[in-house]
Short mmCIF file of C-alpha atoms in Angstrom, two decimals:
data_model
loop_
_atom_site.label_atom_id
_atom_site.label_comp_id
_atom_site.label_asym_id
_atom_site.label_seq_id
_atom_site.Cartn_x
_atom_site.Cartn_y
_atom_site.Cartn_z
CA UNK M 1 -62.12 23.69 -47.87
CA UNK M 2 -60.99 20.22 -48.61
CA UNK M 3 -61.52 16.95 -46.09
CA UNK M 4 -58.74 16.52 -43.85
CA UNK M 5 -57.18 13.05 -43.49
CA UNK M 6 -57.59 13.71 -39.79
CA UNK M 7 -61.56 13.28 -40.04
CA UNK M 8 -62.09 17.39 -39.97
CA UNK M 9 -61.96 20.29 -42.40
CA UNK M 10 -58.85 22.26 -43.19
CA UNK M 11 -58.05 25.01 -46.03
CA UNK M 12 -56.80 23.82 -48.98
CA UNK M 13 -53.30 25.38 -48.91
CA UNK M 14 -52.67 23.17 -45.61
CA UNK M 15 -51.51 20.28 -45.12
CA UNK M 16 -52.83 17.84 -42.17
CA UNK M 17 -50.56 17.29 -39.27
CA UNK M 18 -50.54 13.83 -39.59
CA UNK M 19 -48.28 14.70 -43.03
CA UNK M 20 -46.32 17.54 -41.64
CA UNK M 21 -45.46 14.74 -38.37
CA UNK M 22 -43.99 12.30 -41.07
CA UNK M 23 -40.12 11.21 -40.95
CA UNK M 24 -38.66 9.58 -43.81
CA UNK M 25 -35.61 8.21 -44.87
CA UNK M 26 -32.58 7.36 -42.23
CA UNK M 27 -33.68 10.03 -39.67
CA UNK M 28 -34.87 7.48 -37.00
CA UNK M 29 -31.64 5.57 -37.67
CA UNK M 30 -29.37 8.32 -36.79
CA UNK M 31 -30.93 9.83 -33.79
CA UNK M 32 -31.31 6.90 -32.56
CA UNK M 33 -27.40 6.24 -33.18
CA UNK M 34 -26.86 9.70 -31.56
CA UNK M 35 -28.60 8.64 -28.30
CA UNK M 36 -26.49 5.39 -28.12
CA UNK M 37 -23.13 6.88 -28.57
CA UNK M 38 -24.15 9.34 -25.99
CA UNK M 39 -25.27 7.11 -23.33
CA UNK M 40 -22.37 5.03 -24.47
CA UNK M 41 -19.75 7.17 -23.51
CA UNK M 42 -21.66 8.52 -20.07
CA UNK M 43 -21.62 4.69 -19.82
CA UNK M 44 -17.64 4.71 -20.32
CA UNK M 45 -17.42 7.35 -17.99
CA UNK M 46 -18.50 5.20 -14.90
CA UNK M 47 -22.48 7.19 -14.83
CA UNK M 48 -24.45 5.85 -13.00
CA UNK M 49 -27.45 7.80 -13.59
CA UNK M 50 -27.96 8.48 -17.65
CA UNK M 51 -30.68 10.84 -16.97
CA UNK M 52 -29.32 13.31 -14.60
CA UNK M 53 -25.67 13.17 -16.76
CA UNK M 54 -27.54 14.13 -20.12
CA UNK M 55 -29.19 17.04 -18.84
CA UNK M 56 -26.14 18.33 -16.74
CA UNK M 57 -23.89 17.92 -20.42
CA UNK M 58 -27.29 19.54 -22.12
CA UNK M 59 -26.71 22.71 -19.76
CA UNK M 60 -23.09 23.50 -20.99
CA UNK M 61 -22.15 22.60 -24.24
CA UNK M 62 -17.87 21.98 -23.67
CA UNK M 63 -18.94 19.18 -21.19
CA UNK M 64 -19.87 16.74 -23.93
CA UNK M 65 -16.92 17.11 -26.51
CA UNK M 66 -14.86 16.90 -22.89
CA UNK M 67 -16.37 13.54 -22.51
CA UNK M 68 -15.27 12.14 -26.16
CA UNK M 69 -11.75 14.00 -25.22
CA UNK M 70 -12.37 16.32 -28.41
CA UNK M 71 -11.21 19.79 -26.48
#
């Protein structure tokens, strides 16, 4: 058993959540460039409620790529 970086004890082989929880690189970025074109184009659409319109497109999978006019 090795200290944790967390302030407990964990088994060597492990690794603490705190490192497994890390993003690096230009994930942020592009999720976060996801989310804008999608509430962009709800936007574009005349929605007036972003929450309710993301998880009616989230139930049916043509509804988005209908929305970008890519079926």
């Amino acid at each position: 058993m090795i200290r944790c970086c967390l302030g407990g004890w964990c088994p060597r082989n492990r690794r603490c959540a705190r490192l497994l929880a890390r993003v690096d690189g230009d994930a942020p970025r592009t999720m976060a460039t996801w989310r804008n074109l999608a509430i962009g184009a709800l936007k574009l659409n005349g929605t007036t409620n972003i929450a309710a319109a993301l998880r009616r497109n989230a139930r049916d999978p043509r509804r988005p790529l209908a929305l970008l006019g890519l079926t």
